[in-house]
XYZ file of N, CA, C and O in Angstrom:
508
model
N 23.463 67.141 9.994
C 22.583 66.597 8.977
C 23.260 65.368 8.371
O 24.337 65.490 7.788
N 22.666 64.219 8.496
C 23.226 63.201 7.691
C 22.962 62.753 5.968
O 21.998 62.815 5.206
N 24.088 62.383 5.882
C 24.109 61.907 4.182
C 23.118 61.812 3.117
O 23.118 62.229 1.959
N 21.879 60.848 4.132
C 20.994 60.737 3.257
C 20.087 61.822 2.731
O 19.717 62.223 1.628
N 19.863 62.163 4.179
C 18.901 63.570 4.399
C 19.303 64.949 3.470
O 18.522 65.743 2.947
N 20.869 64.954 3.450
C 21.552 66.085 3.053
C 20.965 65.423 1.236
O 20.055 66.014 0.656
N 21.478 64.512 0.766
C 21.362 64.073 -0.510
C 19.825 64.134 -1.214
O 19.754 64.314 -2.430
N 18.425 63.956 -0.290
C 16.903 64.368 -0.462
C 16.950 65.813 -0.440
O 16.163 66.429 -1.159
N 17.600 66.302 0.141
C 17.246 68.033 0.036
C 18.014 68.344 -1.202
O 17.571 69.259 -1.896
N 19.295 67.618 -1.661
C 19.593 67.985 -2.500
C 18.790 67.988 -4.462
O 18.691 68.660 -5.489
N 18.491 66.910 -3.930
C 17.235 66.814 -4.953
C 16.131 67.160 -4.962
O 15.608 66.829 -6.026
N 15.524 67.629 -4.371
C 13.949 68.457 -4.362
C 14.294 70.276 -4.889
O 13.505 70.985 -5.514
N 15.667 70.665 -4.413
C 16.493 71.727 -4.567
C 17.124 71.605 -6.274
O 17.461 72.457 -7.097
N 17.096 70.718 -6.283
C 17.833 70.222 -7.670
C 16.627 70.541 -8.832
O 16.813 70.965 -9.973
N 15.803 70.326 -8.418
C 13.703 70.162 -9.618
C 13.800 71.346 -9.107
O 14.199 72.047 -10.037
N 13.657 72.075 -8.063
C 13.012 73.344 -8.317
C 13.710 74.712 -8.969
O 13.325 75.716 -9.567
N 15.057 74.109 -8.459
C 15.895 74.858 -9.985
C 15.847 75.003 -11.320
O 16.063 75.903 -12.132
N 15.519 73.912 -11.332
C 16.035 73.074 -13.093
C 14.415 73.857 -13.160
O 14.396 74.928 -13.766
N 13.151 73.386 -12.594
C 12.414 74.533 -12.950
C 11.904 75.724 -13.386
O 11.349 76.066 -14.430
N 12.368 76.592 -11.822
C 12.464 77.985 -12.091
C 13.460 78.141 -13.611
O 12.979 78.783 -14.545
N 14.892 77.484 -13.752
C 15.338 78.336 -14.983
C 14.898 77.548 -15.991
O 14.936 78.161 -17.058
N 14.499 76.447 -16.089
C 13.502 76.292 -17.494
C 12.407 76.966 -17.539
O 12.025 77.107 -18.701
N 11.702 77.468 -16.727
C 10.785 78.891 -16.542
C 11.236 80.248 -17.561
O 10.751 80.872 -18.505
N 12.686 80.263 -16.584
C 12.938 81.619 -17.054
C 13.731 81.618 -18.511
O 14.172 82.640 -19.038
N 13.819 80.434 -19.001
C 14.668 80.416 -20.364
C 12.612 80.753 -21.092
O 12.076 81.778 -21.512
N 12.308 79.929 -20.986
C 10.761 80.068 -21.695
C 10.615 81.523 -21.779
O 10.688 82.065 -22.881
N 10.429 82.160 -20.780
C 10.166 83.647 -20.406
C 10.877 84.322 -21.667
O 10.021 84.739 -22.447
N 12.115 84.544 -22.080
C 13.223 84.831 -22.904
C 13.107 84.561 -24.013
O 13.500 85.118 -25.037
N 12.148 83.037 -23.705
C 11.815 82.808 -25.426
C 12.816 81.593 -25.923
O 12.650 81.179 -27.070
N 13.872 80.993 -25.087
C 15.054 80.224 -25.520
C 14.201 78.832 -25.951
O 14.647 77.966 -26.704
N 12.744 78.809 -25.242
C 11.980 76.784 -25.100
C 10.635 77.629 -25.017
O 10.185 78.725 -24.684
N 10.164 75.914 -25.743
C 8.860 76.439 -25.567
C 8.065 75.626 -24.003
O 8.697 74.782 -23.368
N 6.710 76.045 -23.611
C 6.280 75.855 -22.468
C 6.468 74.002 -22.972
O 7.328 73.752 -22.127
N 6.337 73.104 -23.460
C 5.974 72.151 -23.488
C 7.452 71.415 -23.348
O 7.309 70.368 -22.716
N 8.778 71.630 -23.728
C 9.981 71.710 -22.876
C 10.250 71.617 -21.550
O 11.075 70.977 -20.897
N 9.321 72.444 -21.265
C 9.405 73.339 -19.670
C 9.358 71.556 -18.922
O 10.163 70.780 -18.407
N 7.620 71.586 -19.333
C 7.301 70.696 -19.081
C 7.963 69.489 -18.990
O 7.845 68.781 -17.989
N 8.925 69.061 -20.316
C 9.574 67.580 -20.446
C 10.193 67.571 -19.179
O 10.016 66.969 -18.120
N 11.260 68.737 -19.771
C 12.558 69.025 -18.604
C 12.180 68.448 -17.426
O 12.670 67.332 -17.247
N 11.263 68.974 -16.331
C 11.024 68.890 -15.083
C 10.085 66.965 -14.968
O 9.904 66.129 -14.083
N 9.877 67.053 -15.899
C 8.735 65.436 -15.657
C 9.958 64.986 -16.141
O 9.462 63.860 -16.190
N 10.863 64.842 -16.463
C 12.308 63.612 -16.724
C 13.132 63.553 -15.481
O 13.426 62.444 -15.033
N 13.591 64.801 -14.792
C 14.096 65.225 -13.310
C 13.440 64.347 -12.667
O 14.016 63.335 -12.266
N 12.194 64.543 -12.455
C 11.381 63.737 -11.494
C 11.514 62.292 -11.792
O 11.806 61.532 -10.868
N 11.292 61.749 -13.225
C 11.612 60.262 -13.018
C 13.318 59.705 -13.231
O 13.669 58.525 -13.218
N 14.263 60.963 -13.433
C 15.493 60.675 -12.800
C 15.525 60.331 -11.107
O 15.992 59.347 -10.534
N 14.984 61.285 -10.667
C 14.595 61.107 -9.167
C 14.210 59.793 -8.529
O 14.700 59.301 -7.512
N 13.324 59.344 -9.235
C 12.750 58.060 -8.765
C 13.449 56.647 -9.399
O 13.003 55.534 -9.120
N 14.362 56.817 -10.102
C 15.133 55.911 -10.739
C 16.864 56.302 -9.516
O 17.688 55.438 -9.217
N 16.919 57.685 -9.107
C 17.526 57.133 -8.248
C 17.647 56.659 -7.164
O 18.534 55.900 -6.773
N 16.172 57.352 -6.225
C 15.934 56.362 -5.441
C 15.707 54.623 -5.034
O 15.987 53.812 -4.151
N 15.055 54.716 -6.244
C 15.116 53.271 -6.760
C 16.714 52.470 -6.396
O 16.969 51.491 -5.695
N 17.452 53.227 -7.079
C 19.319 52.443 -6.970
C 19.543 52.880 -5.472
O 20.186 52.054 -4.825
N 19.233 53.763 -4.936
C 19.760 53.485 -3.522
C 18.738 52.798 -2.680
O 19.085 52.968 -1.511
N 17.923 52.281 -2.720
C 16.742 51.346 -2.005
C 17.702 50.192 -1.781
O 17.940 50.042 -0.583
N 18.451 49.156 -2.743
C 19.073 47.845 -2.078
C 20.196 48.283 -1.436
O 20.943 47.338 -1.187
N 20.734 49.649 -0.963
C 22.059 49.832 -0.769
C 22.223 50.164 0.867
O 23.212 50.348 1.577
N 20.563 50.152 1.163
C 20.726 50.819 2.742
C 20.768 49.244 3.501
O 20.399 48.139 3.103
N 21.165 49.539 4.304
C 21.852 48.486 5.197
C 20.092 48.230 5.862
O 19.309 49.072 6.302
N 19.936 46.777 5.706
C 18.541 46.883 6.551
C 19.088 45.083 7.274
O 19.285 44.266 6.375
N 19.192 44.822 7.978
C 19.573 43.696 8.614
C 18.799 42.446 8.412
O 19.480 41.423 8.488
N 17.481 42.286 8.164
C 16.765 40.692 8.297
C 17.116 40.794 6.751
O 17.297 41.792 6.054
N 17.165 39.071 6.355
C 17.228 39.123 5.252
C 16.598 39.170 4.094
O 17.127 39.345 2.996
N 14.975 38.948 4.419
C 13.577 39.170 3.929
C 13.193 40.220 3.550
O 12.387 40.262 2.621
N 13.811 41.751 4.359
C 13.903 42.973 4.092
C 14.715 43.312 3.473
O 14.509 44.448 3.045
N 16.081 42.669 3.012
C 16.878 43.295 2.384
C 16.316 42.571 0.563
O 16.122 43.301 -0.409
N 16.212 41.496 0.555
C 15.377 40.682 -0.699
C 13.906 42.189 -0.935
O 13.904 42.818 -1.993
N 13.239 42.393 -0.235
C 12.237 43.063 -0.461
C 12.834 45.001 -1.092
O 12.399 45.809 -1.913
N 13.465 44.980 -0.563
C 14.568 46.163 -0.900
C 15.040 46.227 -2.250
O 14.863 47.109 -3.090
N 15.775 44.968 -2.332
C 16.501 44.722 -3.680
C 15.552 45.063 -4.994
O 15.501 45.781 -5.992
N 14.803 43.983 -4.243
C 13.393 44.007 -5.993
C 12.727 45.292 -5.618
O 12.350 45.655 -6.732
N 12.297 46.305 -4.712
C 11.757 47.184 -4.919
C 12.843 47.996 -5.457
O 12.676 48.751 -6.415
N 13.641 47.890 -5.020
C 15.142 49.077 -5.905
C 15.024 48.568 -6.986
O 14.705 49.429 -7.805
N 15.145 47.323 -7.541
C 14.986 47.430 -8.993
C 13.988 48.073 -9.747
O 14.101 48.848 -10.697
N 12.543 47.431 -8.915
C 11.779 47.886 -9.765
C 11.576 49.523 -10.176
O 11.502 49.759 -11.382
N 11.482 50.644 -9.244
C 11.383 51.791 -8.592
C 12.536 52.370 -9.994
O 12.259 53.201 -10.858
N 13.507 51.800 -9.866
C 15.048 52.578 -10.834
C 14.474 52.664 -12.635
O 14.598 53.550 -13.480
N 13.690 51.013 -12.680
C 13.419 50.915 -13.618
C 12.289 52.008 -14.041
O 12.535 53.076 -14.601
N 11.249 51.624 -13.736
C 10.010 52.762 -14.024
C 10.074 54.099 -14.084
O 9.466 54.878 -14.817
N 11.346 54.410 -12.736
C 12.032 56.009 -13.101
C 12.457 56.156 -14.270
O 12.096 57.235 -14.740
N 13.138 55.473 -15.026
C 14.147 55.556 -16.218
C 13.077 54.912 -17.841
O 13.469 55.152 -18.983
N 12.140 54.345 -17.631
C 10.859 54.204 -18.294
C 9.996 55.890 -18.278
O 9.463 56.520 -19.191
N 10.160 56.175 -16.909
C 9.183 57.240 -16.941
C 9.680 58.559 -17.495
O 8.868 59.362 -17.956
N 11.251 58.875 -17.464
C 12.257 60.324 -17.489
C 11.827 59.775 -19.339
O 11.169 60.484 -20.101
N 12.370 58.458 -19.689
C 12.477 58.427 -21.290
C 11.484 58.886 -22.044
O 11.589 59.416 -23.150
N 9.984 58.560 -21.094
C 9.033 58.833 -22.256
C 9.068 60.667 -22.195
O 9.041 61.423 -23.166
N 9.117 60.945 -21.098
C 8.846 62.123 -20.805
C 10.150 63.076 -21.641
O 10.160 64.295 -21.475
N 11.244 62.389 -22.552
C 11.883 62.534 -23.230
C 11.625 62.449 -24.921
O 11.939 63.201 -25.844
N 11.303 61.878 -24.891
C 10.715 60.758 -26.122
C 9.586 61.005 -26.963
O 9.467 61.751 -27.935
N 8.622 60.080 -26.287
C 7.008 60.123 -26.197
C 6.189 61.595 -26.543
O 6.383 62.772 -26.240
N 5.265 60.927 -27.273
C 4.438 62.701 -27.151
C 3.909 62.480 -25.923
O 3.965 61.540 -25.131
N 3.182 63.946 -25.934
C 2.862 64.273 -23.957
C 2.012 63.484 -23.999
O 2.477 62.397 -23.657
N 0.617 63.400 -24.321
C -0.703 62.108 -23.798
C 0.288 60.540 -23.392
O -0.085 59.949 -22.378
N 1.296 60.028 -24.050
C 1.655 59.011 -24.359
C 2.675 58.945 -22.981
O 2.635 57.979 -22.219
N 3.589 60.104 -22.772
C 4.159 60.258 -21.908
C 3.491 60.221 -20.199
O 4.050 59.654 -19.260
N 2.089 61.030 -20.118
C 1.637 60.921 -19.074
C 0.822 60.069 -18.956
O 0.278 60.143 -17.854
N 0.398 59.140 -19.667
C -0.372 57.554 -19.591
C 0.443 56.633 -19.209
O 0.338 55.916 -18.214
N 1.602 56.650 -20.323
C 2.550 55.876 -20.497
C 3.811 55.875 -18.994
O 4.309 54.829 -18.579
N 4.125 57.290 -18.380
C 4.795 57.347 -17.484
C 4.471 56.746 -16.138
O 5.081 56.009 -15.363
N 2.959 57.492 -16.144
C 2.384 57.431 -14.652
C 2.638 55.530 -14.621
O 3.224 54.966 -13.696
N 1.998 54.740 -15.945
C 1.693 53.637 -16.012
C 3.139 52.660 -15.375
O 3.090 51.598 -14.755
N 4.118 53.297 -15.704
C 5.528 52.922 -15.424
C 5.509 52.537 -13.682
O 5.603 51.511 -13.008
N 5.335 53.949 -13.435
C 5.349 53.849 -11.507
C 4.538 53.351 -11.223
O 4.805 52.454 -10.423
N 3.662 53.430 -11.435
C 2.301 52.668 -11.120
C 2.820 50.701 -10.916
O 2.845 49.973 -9.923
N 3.182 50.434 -12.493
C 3.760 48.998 -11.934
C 5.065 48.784 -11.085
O 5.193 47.783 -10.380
N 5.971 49.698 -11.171
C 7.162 49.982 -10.383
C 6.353 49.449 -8.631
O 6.491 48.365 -8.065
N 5.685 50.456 -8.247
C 4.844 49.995 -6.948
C 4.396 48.849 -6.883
O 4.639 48.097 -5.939
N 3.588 48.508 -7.999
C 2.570 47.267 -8.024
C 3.554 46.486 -7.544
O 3.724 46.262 -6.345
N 4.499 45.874 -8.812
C 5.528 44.961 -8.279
C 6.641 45.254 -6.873
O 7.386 44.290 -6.689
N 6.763 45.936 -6.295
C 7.179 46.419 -4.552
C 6.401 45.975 -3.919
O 6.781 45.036 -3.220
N 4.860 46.406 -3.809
C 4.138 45.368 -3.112
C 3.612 44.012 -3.412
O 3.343 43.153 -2.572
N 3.501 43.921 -4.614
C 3.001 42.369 -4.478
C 4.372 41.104 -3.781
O 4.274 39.969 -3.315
N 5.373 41.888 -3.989
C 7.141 40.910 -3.562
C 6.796 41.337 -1.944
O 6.858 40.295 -1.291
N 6.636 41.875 -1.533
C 6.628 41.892 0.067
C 5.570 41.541 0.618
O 5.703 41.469 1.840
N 4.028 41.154 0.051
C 3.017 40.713 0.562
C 3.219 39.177 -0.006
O 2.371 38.353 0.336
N 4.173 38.805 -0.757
C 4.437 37.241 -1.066
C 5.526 37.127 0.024
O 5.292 36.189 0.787
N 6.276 37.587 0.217
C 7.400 37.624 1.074
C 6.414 37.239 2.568
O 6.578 36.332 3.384
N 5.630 38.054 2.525
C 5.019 37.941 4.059
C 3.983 36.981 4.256
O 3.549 36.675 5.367
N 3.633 36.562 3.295
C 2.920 35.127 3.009
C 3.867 33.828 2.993
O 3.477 32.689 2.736
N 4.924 34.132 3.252
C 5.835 32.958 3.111
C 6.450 33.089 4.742
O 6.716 32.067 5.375
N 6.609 34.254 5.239
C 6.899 34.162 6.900
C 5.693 33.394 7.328
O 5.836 32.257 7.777
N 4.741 33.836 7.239
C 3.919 32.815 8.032
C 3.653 31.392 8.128
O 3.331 30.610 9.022
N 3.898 31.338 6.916
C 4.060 29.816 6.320
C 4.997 29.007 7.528
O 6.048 29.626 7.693
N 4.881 27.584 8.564
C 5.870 27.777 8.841
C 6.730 26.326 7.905
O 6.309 25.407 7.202
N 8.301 26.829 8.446
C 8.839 25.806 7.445
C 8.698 24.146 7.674
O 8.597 23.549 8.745
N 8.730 23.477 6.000
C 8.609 22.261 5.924
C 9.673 21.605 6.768
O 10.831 22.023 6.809
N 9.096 20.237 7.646
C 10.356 19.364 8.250
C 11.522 18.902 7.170
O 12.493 18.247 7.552
């Protein structure tokens, strides 16, 4: 199993933990269900804030792809760490408007940089 692969299982394994025992602390009475809730919606946009940081780090060879990488790793890290805060923060309506709204432009801006990117390959260059 390689690195990366081993490191995705480790995180999907990682939420459904942090789950189940924010489950079972609720159960006990330690949090209330709306905790439950933060807990696991902050995991998840930890998740995507770290994918985000390892997006410019994988070796991708043209250099158009690695530029397209970079700004999607930025953007992706950012909106994760926009999205874990509110889901920290924020009351819940505000958090799940406000979060989704995060990734939502996180993407937007990933694709609009690689469909400009690919509007500029075609282009061909000035003499």
């Amino acid at each position: 199993m390689n690195k990366e692969l081993a490191s995705n299982l480790a995180w999907g394994i990682g939420i459904v933990v942090i789950a189940l025992a924010s489950t079972y602390a609720r159960k006990l009475g330690y949090i209330e269900a709306e905790t439950v809730t933060r807990i696991v919606m902050c995991a998840i946009g930890l998740m995507v804030a770290w994918f985000g940081n390892r997006m410019p780090k994988r070796f991708v060879p043209n250099p158009w792809a690695r530029q397209a990488t970079r700004v999607g790793g930025w953007s992706m890290a950012l909106s994760g760490l926009i999205y874990a805060a509110l889901w920290v923060f924020a009351p819940t309506q505000i958090a799940v408007v406000g979060g989704s709204a995060a990734v939502i432009l996180g993407i937007l801006v990933t694709i609009s940089y690689c469909l400009s990117l690919r509007s500029k390959a075609k282009v061909p260059p000035t003499p």
